[in-house]
PDB file of C-alpha atoms in Angstrom:
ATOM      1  CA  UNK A  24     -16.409 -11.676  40.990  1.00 50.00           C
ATOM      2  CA  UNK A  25     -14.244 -14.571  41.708  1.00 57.00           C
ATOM      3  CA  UNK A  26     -14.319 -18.160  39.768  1.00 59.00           C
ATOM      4  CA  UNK A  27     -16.065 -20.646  41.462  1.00 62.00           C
ATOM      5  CA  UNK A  28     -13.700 -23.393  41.284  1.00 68.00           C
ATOM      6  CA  UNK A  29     -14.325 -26.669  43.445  1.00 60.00           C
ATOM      7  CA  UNK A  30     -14.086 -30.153  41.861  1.00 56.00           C
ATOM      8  CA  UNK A  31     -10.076 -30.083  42.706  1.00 65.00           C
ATOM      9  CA  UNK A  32      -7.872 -32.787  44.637  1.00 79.00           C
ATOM     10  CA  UNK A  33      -6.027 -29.125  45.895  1.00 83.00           C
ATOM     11  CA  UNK A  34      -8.797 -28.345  48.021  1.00 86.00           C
ATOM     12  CA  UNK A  35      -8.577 -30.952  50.970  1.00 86.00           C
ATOM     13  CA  UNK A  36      -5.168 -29.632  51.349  1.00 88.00           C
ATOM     14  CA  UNK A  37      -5.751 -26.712  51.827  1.00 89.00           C
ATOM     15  CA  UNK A  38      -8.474 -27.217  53.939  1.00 88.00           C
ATOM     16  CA  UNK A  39      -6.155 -29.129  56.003  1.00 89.00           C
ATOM     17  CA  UNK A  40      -3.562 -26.444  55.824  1.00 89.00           C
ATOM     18  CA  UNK A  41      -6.652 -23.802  57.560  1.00 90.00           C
ATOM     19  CA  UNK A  42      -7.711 -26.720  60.358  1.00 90.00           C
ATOM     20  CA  UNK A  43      -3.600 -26.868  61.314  1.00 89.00           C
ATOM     21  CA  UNK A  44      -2.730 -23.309  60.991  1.00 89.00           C
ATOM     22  CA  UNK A  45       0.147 -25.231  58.657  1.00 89.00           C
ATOM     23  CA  UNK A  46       0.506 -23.428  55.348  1.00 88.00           C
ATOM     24  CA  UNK A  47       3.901 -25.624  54.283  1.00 88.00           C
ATOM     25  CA  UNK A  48       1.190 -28.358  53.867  1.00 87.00           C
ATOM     26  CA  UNK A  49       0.434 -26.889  51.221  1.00 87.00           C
ATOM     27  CA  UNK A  50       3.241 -24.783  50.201  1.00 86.00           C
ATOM     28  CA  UNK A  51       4.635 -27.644  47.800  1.00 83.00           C
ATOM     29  CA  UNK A  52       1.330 -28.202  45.370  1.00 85.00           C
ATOM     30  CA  UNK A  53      -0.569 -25.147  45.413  1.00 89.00           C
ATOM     31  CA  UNK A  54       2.555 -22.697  43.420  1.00 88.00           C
ATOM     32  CA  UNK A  55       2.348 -25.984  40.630  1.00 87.00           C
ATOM     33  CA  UNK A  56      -1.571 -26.059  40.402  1.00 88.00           C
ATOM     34  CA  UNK A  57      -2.227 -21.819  40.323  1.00 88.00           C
ATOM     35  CA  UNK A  58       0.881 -21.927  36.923  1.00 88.00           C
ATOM     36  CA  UNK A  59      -1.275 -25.320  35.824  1.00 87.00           C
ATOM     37  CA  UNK A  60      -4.782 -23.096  35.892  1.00 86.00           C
ATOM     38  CA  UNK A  61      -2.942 -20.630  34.204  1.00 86.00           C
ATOM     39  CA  UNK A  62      -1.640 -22.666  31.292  1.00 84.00           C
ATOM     40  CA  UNK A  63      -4.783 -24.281  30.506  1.00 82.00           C
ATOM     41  CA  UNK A  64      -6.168 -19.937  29.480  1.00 79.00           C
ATOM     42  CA  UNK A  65      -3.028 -18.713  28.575  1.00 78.00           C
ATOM     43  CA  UNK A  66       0.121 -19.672  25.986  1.00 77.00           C
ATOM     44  CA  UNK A  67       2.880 -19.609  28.276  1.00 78.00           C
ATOM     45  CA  UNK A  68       6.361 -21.637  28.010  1.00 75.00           C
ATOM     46  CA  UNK A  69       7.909 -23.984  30.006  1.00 72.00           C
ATOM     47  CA  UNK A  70      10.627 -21.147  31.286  1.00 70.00           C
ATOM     48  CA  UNK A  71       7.329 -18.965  31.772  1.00 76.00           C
ATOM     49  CA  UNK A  72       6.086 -21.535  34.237  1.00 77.00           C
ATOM     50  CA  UNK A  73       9.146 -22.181  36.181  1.00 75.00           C
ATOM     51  CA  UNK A  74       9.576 -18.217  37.049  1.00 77.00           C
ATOM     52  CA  UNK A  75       5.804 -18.403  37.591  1.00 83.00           C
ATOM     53  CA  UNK A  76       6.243 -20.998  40.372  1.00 83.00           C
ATOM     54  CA  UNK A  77       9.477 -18.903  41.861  1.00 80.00           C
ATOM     55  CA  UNK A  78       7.485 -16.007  42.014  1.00 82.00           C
ATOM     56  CA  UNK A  79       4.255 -17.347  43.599  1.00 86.00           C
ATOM     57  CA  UNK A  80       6.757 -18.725  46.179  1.00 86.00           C
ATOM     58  CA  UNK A  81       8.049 -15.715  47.136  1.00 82.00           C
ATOM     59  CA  UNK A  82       5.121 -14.136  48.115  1.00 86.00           C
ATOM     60  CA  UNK A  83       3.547 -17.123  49.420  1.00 88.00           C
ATOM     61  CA  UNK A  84       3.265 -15.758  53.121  1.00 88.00           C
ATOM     62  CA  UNK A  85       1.489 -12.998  51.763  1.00 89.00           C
ATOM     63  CA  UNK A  86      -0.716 -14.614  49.376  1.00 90.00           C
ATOM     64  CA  UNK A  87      -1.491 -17.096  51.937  1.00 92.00           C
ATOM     65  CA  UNK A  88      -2.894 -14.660  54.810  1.00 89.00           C
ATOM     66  CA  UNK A  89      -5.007 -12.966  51.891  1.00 89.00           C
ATOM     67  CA  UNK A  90      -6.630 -15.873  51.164  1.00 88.00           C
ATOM     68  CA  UNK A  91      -8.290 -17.050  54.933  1.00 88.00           C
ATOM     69  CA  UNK A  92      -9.970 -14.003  53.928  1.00 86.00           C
ATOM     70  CA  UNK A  93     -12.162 -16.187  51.613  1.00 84.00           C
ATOM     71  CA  UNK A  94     -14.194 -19.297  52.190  1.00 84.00           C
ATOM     72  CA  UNK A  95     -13.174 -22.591  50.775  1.00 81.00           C
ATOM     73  CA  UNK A  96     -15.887 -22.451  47.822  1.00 80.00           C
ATOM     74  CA  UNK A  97     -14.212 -19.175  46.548  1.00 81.00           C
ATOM     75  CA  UNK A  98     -10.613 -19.592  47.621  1.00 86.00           C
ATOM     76  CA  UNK A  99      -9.911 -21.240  44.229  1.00 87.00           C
ATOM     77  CA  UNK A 100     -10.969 -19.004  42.366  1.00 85.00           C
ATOM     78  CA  UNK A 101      -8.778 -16.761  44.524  1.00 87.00           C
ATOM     79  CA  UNK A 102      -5.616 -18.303  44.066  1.00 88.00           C
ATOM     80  CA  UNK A 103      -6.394 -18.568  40.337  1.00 87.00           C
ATOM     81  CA  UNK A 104      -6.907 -14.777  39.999  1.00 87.00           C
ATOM     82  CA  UNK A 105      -3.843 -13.868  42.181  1.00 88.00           C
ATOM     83  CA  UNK A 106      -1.859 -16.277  39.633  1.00 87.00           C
ATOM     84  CA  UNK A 107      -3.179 -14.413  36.475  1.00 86.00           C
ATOM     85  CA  UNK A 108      -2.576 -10.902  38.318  1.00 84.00           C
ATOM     86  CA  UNK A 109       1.069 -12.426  39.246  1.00 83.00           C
ATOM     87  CA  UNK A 110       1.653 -12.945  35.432  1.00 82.00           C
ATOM     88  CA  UNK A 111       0.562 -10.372  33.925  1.00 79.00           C
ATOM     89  CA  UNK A 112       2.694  -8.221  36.349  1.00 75.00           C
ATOM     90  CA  UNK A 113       5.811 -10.540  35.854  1.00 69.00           C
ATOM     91  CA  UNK A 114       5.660 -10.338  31.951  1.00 64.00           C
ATOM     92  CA  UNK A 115       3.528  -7.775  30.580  1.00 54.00           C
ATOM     93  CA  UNK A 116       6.697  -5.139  30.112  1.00 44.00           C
ATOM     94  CA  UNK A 117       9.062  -7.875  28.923  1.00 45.00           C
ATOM     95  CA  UNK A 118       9.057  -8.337  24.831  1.00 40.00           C
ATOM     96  CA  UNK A 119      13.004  -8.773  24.882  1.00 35.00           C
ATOM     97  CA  UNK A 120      14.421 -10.274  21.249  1.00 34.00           C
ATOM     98  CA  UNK A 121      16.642 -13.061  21.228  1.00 36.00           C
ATOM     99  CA  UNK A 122      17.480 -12.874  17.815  1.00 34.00           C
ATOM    100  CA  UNK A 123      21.132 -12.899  16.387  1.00 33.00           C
ATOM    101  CA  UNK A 124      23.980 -15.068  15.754  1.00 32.00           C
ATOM    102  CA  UNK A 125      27.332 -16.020  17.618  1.00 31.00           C
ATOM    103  CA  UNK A 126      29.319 -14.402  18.605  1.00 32.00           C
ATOM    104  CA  UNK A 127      33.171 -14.150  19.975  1.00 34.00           C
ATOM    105  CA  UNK A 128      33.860 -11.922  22.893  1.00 34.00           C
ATOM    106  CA  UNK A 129      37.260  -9.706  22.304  1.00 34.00           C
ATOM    107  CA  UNK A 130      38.540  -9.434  25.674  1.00 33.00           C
ATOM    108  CA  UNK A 131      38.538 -11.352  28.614  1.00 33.00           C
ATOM    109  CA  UNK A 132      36.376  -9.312  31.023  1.00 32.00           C
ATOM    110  CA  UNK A 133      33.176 -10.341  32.690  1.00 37.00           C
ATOM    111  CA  UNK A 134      31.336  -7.338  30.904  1.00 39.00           C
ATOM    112  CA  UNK A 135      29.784  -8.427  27.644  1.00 40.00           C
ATOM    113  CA  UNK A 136      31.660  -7.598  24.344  1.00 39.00           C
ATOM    114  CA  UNK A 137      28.690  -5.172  23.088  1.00 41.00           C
ATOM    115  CA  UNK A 138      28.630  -3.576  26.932  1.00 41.00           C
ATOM    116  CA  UNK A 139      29.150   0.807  26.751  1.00 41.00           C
ATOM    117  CA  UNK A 140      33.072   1.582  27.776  1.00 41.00           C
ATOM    118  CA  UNK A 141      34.104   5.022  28.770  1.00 46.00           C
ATOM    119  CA  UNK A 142      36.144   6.684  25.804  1.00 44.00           C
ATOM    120  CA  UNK A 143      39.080   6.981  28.579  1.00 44.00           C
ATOM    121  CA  UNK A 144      38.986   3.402  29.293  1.00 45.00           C
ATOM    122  CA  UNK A 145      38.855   2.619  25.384  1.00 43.00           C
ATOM    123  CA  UNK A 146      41.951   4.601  24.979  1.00 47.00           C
ATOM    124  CA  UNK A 147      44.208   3.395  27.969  1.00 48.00           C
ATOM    125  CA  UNK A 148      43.324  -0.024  28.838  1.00 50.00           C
ATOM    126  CA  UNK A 149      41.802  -1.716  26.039  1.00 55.00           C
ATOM    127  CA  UNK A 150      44.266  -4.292  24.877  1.00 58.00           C
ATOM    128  CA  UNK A 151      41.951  -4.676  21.355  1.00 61.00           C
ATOM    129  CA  UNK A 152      42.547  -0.654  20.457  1.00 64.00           C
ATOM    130  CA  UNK A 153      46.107  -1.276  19.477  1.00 68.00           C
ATOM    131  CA  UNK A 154      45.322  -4.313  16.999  1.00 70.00           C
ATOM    132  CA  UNK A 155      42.545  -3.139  15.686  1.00 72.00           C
ATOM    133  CA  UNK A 156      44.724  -0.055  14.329  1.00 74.00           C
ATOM    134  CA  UNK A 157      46.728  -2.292  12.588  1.00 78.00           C
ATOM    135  CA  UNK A 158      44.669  -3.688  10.794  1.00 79.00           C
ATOM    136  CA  UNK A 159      42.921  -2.539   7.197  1.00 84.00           C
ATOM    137  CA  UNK A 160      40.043   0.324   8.204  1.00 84.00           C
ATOM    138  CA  UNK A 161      37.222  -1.722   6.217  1.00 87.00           C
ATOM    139  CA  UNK A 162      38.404  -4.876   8.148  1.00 87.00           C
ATOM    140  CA  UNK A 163      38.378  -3.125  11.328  1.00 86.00           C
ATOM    141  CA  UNK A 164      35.155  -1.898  10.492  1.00 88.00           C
ATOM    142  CA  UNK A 165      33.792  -4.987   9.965  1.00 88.00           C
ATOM    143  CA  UNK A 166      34.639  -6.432  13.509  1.00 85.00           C
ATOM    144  CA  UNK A 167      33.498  -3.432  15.166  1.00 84.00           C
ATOM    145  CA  UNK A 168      29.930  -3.375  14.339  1.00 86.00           C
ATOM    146  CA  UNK A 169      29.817  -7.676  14.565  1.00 83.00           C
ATOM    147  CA  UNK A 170      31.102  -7.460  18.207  1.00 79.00           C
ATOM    148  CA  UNK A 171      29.989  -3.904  18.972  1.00 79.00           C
ATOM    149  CA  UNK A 172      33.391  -2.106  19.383  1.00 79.00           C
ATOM    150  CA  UNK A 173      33.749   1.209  20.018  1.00 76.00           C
ATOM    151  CA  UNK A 174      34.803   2.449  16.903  1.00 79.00           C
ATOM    152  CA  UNK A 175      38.170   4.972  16.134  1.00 78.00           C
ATOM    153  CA  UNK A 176      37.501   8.209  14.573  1.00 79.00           C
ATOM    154  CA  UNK A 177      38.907   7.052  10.953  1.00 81.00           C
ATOM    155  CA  UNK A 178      36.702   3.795  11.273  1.00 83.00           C
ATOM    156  CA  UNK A 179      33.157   5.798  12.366  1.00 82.00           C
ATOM    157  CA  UNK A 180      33.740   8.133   9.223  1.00 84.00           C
ATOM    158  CA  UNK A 181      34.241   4.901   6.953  1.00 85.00           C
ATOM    159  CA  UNK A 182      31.129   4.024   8.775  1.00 87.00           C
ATOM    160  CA  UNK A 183      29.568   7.264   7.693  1.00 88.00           C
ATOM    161  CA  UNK A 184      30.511   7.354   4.368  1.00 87.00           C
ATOM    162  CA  UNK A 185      29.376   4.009   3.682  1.00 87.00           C
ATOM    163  CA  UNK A 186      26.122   4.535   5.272  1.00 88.00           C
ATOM    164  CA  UNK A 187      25.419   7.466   2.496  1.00 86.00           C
ATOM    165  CA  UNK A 188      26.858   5.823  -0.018  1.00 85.00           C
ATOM    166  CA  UNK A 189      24.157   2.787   0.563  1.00 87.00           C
ATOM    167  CA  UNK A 190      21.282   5.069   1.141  1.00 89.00           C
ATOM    168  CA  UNK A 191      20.717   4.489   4.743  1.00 88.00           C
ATOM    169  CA  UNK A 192      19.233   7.502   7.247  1.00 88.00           C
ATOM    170  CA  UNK A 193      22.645   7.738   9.406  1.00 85.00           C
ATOM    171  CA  UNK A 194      19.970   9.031  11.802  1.00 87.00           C
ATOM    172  CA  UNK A 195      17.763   6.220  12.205  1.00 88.00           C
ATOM    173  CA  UNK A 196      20.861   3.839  11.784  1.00 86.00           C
ATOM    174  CA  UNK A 197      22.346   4.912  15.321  1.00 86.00           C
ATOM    175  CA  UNK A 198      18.862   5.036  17.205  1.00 87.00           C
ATOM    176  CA  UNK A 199      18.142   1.736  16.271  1.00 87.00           C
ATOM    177  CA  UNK A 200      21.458   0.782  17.141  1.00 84.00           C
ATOM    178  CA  UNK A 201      20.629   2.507  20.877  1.00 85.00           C
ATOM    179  CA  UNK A 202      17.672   0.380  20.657  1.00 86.00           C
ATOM    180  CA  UNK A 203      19.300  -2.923  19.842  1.00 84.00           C
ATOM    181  CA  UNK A 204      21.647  -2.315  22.848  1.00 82.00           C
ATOM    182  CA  UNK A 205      19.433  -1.461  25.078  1.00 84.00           C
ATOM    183  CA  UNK A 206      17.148  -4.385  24.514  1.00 84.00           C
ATOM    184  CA  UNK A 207      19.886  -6.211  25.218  1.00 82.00           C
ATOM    185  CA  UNK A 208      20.708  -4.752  28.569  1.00 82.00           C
ATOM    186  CA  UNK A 209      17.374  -5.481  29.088  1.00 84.00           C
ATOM    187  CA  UNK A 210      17.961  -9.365  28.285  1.00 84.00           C
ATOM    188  CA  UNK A 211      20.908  -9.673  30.026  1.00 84.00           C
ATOM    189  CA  UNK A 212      19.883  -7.804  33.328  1.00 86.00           C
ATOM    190  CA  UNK A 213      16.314 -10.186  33.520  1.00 86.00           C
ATOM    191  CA  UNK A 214      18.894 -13.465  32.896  1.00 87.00           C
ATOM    192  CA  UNK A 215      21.149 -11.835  35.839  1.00 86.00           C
ATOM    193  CA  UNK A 216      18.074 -11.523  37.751  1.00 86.00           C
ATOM    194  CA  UNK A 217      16.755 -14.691  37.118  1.00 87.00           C
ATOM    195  CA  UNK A 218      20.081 -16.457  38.359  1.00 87.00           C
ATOM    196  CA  UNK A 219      20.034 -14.487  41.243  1.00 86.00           C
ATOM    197  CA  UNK A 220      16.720 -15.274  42.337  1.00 86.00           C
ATOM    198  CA  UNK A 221      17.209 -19.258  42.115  1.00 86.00           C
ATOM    199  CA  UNK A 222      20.688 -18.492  44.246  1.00 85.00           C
ATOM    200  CA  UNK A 223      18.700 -16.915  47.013  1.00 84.00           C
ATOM    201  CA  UNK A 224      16.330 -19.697  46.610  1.00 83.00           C
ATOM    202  CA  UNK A 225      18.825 -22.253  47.244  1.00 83.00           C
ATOM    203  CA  UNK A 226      19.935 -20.198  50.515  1.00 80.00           C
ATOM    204  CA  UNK A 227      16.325 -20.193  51.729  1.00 81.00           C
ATOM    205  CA  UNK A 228      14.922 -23.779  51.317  1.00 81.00           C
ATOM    206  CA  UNK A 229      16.388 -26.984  53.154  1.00 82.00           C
ATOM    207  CA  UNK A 230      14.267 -29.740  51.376  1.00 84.00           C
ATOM    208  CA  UNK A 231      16.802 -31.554  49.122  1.00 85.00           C
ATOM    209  CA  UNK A 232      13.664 -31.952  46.577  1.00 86.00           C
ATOM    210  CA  UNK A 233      13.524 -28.359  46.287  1.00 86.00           C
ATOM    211  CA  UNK A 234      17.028 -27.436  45.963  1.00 85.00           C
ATOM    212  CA  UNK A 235      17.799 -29.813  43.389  1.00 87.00           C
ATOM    213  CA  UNK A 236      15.323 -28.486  41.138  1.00 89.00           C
ATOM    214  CA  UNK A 237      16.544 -24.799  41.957  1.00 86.00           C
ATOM    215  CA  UNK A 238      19.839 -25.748  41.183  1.00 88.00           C
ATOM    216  CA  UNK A 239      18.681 -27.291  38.014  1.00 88.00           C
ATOM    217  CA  UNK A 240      16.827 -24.112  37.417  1.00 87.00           C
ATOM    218  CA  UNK A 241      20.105 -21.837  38.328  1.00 87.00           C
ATOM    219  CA  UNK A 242      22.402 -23.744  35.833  1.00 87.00           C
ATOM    220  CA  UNK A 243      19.709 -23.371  33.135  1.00 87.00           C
ATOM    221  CA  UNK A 244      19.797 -19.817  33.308  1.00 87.00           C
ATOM    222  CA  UNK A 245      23.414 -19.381  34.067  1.00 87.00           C
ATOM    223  CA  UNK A 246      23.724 -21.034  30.076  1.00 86.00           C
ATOM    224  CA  UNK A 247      20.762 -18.874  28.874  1.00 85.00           C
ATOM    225  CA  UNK A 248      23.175 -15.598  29.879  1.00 83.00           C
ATOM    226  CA  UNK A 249      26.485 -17.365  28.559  1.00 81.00           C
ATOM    227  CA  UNK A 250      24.282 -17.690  24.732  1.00 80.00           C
ATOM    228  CA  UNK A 251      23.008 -13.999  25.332  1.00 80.00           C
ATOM    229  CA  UNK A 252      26.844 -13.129  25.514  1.00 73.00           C
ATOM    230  CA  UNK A 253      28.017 -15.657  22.587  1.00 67.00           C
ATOM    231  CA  UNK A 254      25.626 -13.780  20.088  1.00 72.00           C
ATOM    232  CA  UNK A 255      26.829 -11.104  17.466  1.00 72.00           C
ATOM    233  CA  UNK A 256      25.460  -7.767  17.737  1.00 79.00           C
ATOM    234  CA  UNK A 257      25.139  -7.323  13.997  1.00 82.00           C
ATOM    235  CA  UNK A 258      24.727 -10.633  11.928  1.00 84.00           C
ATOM    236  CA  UNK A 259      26.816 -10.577   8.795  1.00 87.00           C
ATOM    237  CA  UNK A 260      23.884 -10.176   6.427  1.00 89.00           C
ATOM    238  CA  UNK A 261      23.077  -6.939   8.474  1.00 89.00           C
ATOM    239  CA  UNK A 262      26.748  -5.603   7.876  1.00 90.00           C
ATOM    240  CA  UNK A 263      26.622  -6.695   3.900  1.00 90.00           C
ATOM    241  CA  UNK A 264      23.439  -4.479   3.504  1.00 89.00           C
ATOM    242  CA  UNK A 265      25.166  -1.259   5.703  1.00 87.00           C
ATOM    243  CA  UNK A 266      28.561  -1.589   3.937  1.00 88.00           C
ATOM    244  CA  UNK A 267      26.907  -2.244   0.236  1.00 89.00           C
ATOM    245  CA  UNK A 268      29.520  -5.283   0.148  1.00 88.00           C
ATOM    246  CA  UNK A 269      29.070  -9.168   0.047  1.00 90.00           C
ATOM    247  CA  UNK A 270      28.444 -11.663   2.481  1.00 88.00           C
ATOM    248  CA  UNK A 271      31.160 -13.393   1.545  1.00 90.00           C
ATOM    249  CA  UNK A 272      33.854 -10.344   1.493  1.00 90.00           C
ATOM    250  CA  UNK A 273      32.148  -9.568   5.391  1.00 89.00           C
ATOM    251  CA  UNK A 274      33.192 -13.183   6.359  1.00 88.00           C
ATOM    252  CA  UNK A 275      36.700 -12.946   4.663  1.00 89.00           C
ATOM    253  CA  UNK A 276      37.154  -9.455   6.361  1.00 87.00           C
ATOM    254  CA  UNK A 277      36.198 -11.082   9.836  1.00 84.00           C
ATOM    255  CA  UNK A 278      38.765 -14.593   9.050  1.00 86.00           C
ATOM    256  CA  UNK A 279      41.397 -11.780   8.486  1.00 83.00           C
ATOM    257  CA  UNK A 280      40.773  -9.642  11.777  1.00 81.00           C
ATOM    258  CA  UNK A 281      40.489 -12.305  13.938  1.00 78.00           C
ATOM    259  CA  UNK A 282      43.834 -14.209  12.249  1.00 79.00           C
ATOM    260  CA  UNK A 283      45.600 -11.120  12.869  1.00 77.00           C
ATOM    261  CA  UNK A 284      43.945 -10.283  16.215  1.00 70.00           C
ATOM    262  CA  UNK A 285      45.506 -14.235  16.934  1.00 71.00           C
ATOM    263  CA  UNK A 286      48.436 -13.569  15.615  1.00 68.00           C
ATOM    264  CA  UNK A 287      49.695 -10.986  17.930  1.00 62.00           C
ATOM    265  CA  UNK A 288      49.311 -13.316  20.792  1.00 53.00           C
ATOM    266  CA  UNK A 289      47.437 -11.082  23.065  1.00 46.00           C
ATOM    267  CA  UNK A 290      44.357 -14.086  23.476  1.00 48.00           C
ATOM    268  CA  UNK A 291      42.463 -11.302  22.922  1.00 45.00           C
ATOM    269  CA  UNK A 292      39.504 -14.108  21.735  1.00 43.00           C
ATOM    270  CA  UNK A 293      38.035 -16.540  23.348  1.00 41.00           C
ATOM    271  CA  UNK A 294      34.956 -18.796  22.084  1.00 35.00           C
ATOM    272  CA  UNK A 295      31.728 -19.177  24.000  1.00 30.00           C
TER     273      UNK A 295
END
């Protein structure tokens, strides 16, 4: 049973829209007032509402030619239901932390610093594997698990050892570490798709209104990625508890790595 919705200054437009067979009459106000209905039942953020409005867009057409199906006292109430179906397909599967702290990417490649390298690739091309030998194994273990490295056979058995000698389940340690990676694929791939959407946006619409605000929208989300990127994958309290040391020894163990990482000359760092 639809909502019967009709004291609304929406509803001569889209009456006028049916009388012209003209849909882009419409097309403009209708995406802002179905995310405005929403907001007033549900808690959603401003982000929330901009991909609400992208995605009502896109299917527009569609919604549009299900809708002559109803008559203008029920259409409303229509439009308001497909918005509430829209967002609780859009975000009922996303719960995607954003916790964590800066932090600096150790090579220059477009693939994020905690991304999954073949072993091969590790072994033959990685500029940071021949530093990172050099340098003291606690130190070395230290940077790997704040930037995600994958980790030398001497530096995962310091890992090991340290893990028993705090007490921690080396079993649960790596599956929630295969959890905290993979929720931030997940991050990083919806940011990806959310810049790719406004770019095909941009392609689509002529109205210089329209692309301004998807541009807007694009370079929001392009810095949204660039912070996913900047933040560490273990914060340094989470490495003081693991390693049974200080915060203050994890800090001077990271000044040292990345002075001698420096050092060499390889500009093997670079700061978001």
């Amino acid at each position: 049973m639809l909502p019967k919705i009709l004291d609304e200054k929406i509803l001569p437009l889209i009456e006028k829209a049916r009388v012209s067979n003209d849909p882009n009459i419409v097309k403009t106000d209708l995406p802002i007032w179905m995310v405005d209905r929403l907001a007033k039942k549900r808690k959603i953020t401003e982000d929330e509402s901009c991909e609400m409005v992208v995605t009502i867009l896109e299917v527009f057409s569609k919604m549009w030619a299900l809708s002559l199906n109803y008559h203008l006292t029920n259409v409303l109430g229509f439009f308001v239901t497909y918005a509430f179906n829209q967002y609780r397909n859009r975000f009922r599967k996303t719960e995607i932390s954003e916790t964590g702290e800066l932090y600096l990417q150790l090579w220059n490649y477009d693939q994020p610093a905690n991304a999954e390298f073949p072993a091969e690739t590790w072994e033959d091309t990685n500029p940071v594997k021949a530093e990172l030998e050099k340098l003291p194994t606690l130190t070395a273990l230290v940077l790997s698990l704040q930037f995600d490295l994958p980790m030398k056979q001497n530096i995962n058995q310091l890992l090991l050892w340290k893990l028993r000698e705090t007490n921690h389940n080396v079993e649960i340690f790596f599956r929630e570490l295969e959890e905290k990676r993979f929720r931030q694929r997940q991050l990083l791939a919806r940011l990806s798709g959310m810049i790719t959407r406004y770019t095909r946006k941009l392609y689509e619409v002529t109205d210089l209104n329209r692309r301004n605000w998807y541009l807007k929208q694009k370079k929001v989300w392009i810095l949204r990625r660039a912070r996913a990127y900047d933040r560490s994958f273990l914060s340094e309290r989470e490495i003081a508890k693991l390693l049974g040391i200080s915060r203050k020894a994890v800090r001077n163990h990271l000044s040292q790595g990345k002075h001698e990482l420096r050092k060499a000359g390889k500009e093997l760092l670079h700061y978001a």
